[in-house]
Tab-separated table of C-alpha atoms in Angstrom:
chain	number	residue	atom	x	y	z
V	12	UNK	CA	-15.778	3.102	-22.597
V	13	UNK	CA	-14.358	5.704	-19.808
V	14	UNK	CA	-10.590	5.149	-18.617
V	15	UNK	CA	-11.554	3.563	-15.664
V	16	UNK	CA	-13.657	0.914	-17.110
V	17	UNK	CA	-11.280	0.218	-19.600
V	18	UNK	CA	-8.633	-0.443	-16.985
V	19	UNK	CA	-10.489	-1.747	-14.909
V	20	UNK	CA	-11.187	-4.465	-17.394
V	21	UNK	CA	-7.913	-5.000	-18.203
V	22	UNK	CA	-6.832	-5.828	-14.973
V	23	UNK	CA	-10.305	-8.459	-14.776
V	24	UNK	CA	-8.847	-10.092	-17.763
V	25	UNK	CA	-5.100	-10.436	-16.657
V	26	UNK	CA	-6.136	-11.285	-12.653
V	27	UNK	CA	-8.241	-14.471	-14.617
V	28	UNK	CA	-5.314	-15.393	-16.733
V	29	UNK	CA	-3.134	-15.377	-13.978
V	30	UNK	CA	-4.939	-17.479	-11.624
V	31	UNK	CA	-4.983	-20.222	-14.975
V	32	UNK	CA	-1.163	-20.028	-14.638
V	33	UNK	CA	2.074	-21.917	-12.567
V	34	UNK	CA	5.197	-21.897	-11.703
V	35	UNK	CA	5.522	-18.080	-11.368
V	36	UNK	CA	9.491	-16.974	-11.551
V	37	UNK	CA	9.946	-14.881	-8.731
V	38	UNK	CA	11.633	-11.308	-8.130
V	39	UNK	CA	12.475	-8.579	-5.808
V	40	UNK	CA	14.166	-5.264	-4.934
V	41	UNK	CA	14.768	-3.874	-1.432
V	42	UNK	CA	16.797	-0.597	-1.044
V	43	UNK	CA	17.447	2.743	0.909
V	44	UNK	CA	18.683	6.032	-0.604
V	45	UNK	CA	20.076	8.731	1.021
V	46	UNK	CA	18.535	12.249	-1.290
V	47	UNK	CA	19.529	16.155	-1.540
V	48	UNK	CA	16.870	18.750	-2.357
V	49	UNK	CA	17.664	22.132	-4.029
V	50	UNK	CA	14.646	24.143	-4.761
V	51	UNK	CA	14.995	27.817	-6.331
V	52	UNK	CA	11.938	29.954	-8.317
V	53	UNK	CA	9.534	32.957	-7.392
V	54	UNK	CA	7.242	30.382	-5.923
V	55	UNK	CA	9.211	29.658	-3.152
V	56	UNK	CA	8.690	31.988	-0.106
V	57	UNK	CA	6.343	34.296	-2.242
V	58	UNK	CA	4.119	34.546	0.736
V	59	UNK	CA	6.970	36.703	2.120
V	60	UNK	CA	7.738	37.378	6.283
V	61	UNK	CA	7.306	35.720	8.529
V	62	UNK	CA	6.896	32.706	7.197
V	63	UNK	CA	9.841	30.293	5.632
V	64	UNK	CA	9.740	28.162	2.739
V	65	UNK	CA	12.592	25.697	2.959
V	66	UNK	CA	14.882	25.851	-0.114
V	67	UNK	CA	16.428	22.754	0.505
V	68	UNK	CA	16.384	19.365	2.644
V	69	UNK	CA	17.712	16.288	2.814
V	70	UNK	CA	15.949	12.799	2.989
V	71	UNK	CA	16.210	8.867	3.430
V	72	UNK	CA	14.295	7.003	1.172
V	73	UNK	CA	13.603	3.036	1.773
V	74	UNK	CA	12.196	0.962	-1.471
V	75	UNK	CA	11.414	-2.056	-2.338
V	76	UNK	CA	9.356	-4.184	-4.893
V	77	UNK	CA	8.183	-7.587	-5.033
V	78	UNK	CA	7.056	-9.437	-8.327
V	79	UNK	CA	5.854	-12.763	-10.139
V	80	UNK	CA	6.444	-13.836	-14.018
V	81	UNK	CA	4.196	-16.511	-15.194
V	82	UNK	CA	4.678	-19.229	-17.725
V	83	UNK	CA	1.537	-17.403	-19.882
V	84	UNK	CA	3.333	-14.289	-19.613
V	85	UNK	CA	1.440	-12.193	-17.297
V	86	UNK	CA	3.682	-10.465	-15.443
V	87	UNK	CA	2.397	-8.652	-11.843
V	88	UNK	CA	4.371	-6.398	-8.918
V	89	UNK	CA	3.914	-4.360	-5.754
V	90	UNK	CA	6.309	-1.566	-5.552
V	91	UNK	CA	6.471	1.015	-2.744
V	92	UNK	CA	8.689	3.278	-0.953
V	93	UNK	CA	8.841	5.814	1.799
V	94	UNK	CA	10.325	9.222	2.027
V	95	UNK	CA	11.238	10.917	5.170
V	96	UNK	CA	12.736	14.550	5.280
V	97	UNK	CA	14.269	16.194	7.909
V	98	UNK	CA	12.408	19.336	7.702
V	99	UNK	CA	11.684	20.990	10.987
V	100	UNK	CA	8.748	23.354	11.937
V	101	UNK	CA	10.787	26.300	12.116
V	102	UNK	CA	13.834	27.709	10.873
V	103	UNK	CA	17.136	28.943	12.423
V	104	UNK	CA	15.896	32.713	13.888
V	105	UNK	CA	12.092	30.889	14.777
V	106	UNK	CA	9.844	31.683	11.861
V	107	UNK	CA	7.194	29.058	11.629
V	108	UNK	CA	7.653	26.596	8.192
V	109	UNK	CA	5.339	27.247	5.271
V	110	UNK	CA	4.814	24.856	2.633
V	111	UNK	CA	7.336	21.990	4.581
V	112	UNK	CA	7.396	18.709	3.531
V	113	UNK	CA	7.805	16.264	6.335
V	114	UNK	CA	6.871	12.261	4.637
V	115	UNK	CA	5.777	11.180	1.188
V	116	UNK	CA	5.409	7.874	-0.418
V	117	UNK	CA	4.185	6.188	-2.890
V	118	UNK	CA	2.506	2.350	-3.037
V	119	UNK	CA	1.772	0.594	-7.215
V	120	UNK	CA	0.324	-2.573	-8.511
V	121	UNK	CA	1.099	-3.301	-11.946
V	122	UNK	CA	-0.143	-6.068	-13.984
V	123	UNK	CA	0.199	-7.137	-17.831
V	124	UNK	CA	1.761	-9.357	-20.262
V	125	UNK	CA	4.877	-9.921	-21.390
V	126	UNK	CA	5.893	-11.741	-24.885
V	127	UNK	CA	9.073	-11.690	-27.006
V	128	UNK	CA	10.155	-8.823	-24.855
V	129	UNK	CA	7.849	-6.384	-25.146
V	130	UNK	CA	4.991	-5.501	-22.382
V	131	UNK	CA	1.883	-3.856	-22.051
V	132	UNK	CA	-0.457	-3.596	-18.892
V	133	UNK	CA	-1.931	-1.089	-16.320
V	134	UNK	CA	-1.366	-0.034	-13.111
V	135	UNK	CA	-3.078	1.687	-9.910
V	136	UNK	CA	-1.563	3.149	-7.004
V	137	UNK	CA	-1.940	5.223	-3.462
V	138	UNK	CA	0.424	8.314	-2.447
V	139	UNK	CA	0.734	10.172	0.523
V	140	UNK	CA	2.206	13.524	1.410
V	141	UNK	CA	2.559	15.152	4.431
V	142	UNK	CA	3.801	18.950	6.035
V	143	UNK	CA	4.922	20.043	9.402
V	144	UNK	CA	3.733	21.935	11.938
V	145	UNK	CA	0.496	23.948	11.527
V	146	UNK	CA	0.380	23.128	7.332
V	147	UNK	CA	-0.927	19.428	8.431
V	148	UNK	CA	-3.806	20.365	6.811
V	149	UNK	CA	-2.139	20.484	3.707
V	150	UNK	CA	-1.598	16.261	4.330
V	151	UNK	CA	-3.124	14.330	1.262
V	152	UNK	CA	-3.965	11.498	-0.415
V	153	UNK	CA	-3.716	10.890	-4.144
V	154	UNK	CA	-4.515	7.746	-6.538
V	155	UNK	CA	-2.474	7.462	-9.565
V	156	UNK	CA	-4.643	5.145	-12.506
V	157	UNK	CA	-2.394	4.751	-15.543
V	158	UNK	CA	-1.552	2.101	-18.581
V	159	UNK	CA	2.106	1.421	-20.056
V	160	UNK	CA	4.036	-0.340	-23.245
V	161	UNK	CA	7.611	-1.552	-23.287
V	162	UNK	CA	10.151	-3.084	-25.444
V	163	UNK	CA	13.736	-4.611	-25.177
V	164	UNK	CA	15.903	-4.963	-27.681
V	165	UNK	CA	19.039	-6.217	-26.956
V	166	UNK	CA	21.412	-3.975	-24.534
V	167	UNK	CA	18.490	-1.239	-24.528
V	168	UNK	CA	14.735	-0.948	-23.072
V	169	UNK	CA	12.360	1.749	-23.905
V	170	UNK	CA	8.938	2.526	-22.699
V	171	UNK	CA	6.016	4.797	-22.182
V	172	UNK	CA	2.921	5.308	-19.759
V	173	UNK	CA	-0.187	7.578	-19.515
V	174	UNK	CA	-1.664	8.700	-16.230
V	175	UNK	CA	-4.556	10.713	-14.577
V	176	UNK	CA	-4.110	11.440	-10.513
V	177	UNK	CA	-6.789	12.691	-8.447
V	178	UNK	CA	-6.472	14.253	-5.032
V	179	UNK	CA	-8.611	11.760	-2.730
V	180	UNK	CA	-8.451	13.207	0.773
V	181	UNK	CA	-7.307	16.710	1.777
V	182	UNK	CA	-8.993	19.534	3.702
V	183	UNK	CA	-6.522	22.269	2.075
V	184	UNK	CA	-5.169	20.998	-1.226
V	185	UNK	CA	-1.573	22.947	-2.088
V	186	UNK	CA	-0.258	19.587	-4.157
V	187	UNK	CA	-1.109	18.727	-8.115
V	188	UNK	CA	-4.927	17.970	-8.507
V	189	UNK	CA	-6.857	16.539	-11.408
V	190	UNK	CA	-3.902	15.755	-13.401
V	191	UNK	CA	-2.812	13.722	-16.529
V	192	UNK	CA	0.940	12.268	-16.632
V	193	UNK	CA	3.203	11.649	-19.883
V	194	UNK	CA	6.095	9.405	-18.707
V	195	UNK	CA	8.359	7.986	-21.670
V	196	UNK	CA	11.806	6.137	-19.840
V	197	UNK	CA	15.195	4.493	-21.879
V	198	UNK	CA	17.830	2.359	-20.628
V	199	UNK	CA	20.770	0.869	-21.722
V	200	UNK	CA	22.555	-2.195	-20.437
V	201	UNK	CA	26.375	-2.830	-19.713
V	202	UNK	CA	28.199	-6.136	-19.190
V	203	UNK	CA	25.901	-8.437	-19.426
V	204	UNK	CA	23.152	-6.193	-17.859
V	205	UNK	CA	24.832	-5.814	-14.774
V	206	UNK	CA	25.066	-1.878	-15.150
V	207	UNK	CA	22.558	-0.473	-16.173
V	208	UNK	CA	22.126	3.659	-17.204
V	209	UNK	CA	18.615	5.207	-17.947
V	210	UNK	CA	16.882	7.886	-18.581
V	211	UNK	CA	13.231	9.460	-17.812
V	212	UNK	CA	10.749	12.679	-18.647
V	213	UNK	CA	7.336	13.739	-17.884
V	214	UNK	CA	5.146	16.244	-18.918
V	215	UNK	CA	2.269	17.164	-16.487
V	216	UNK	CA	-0.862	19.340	-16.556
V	217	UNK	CA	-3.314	19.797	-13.891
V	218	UNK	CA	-4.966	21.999	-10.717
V	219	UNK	CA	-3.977	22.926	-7.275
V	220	UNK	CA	-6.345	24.522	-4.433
V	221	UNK	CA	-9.222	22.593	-5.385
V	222	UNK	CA	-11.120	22.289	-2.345
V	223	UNK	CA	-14.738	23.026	-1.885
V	224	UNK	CA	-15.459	21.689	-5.517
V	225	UNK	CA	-14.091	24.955	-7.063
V	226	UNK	CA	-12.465	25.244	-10.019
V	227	UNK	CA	-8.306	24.822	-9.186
V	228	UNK	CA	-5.865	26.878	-10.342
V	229	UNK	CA	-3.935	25.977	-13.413
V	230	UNK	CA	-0.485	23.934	-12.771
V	231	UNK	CA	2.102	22.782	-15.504
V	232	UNK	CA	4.744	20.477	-14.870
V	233	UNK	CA	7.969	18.494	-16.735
V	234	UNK	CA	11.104	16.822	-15.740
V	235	UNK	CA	14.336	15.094	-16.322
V	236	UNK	CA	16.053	12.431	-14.344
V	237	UNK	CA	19.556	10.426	-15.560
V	238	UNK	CA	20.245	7.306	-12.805
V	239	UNK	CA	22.930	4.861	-12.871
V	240	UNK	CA	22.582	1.096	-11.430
V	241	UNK	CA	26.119	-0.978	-10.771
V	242	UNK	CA	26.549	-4.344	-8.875
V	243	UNK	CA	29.014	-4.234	-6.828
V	244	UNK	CA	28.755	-7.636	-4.914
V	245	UNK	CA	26.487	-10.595	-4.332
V	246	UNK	CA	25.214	-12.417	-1.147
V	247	UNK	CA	25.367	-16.386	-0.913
V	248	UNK	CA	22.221	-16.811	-2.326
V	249	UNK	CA	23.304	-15.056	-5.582
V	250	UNK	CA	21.220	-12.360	-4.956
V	251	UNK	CA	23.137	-8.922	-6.498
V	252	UNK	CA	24.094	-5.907	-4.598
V	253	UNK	CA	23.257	-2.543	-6.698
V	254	UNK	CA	24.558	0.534	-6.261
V	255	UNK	CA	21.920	3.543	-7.045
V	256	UNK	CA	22.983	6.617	-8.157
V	257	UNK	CA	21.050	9.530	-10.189
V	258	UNK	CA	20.286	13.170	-10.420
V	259	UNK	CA	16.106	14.554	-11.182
V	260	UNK	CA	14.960	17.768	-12.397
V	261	UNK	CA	11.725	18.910	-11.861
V	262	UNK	CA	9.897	22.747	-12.802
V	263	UNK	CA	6.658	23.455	-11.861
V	264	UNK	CA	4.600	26.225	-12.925
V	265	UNK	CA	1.319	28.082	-11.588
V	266	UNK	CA	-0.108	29.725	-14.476
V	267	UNK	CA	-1.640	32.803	-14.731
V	268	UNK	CA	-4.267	34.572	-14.452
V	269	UNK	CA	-4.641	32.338	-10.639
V	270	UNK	CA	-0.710	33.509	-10.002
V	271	UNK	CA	2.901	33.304	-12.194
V	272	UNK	CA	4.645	31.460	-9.486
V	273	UNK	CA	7.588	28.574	-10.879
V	274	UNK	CA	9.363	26.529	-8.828
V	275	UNK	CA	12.675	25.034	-10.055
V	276	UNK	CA	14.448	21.726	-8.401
V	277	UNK	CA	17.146	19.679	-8.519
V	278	UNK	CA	17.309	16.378	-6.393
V	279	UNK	CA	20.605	14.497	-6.434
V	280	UNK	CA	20.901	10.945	-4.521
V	281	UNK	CA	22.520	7.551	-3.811
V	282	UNK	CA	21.913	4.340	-2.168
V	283	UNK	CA	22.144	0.383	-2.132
V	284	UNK	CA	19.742	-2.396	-2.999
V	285	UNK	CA	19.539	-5.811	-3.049
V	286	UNK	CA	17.937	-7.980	-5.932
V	287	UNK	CA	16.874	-11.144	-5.464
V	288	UNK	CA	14.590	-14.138	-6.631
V	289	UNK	CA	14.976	-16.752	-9.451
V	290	UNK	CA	14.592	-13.908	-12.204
V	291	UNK	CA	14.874	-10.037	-12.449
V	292	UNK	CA	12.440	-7.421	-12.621
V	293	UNK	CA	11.790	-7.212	-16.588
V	294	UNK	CA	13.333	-4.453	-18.025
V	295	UNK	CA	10.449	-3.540	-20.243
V	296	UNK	CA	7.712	-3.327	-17.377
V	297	UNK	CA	10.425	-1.245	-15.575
V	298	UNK	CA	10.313	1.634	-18.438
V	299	UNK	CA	6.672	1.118	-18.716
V	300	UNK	CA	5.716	1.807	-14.779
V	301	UNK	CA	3.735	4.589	-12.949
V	302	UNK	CA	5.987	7.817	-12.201
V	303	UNK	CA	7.154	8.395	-9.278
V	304	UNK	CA	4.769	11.968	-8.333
V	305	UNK	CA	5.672	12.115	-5.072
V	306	UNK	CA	8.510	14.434	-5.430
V	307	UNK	CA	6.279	15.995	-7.923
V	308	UNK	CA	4.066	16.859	-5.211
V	309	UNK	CA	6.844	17.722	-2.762
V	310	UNK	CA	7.565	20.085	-5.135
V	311	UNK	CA	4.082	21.443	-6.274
V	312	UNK	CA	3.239	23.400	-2.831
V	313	UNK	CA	6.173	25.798	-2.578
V	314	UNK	CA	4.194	27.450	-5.673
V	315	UNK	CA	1.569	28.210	-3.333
């Protein structure tokens, strides 16, 4: 059985089960970050003058996720968000941007079972990502296909997920191709879970400039990311107020004999959201989700 078909069924399986079920509990997460990009490495402005590689932006970010629990235990969410950067097409003396990110975003459905605290189900998602100025033919498409296992046990939630992403639509592909995704995630709950600290890593391999059906060039990836979640009020209808706070790491690596480019970043940011519905967002689903490869992608065409 191929990875698709085996997903494919599992999601077949769950969708019936769900339909057979009631009363679904309810929850939700809307939010909006405000993120800091440092980017260092010989992959960034390797192409040389005139053209300019931006070493740093800044972005908004606006989340959100919406989810049902039902009485069998299926458990199944939408999550998306949007990135936009304020990355111009040229720099302060004129020279045209290379390699500049201007949008990116991500959109997931995730749907499995969940039963004395621990979870286990699949998900399937769309990404964008899009440059300025003349490298809009760099924009692109990607689906992200991936399956996931969580547990909680008391204060603390662990989890891990396995992914392959495709480039879908591009006509000059600088962002990871052909790829397979190792995500594990921890957490740890404060005070009656209403602080929560966690921790993620991935491990990455696959191909950039893979148009025209050739073979790509070779592209390894990893990274780190340490976030902190605090409620720090709560609207009439009890719905909490979180504050969002974390640092990633991300290095990226064209390998040789293609190139020997790396790219190094570091993205720092903070925001608020607002949870609401009758329950929360498991915690176990939550360590068991897609990655986020949007700022791996971001990230991915400065090697170029």
């Amino acid at each position: 059985m191929t990875y698709k078909t085996a997903l494919t069924t599992v999601f077949l399986v769950l969708g019936g089960a769900t339909a057979a079920a009631s009363d679904p509990s309810i929850f939700g997460e809307l939010g909006v970050n405000y993120e800091t990009y440092d980017h260092s490495g010989n992959g960034v402005n390797s192409g040389g003058f005139p053209f300019f590689e931006p070493s740093e932006w800044q972005a908004g970010r606006l989340h959100g996720e919406i989810g049902a629990e039902f009485d069998n235990g299926v458990v199944l969410s939408f999550a998306a968000h949007q990135i936009e950067t304020n990355v111009s097409e040229t720099n302060d003396i004129g020279a045209p941007t290379n390699e500049g990110i201007e949008s990116a975003g991500q959109q997931v459905v995730s749907l499995g079972h969940l039963g004395n605290d621990f979870y286990w189900g699949g998900f399937a998602g769309l990404g964008q990502v899009r440059f300025v100025g003349d490298d809009d033919v760099q924009n692109s498409q990607y689906r992200i296909l991936g399956f996931g296992v969580g547990a909680e046990r008391n204060r603390w939630a662990y989890g891990a997920s396995v992914s392959l992403m495709d480039i879908i639509k591009s006509e000059d592909i600088e962002v990871l191709d052909q790829a397979a995704i190792i995500r594990v995630h921890g957490e740890y709950a404060f005070s009656g879970k209403n602080s929560l600290v966690g921790l993620h890593a991935f491990y990455a391999e696959g191909d950039m400039d893979t148009e025209g059906g050739r073979t790509g060039d070779p592209v390894r990836g990893s990274g780190v990311g340490l976030y902190l979640k605090h409620e720090i009020g709560q609207l009439a209808n009890q719905s909490s107020v979180m504050l969002n706070a974390g640092v990633d790491y991300v290095a990226m690596k064209e390998a040789p004999p293609s190139a020997d480019h790396n790219v190094y970043s570091a993205k720092a940011y903070v925001g608020v959201s607002v949870l609401f519905g009758a329950a929360r967002a498991p915690r176990s689903m939550r360590v068991a989700s897609a990655p986020d490869m949007t700022y791996v992608q971001m990230v991915n065409a400065l090697l170029d």
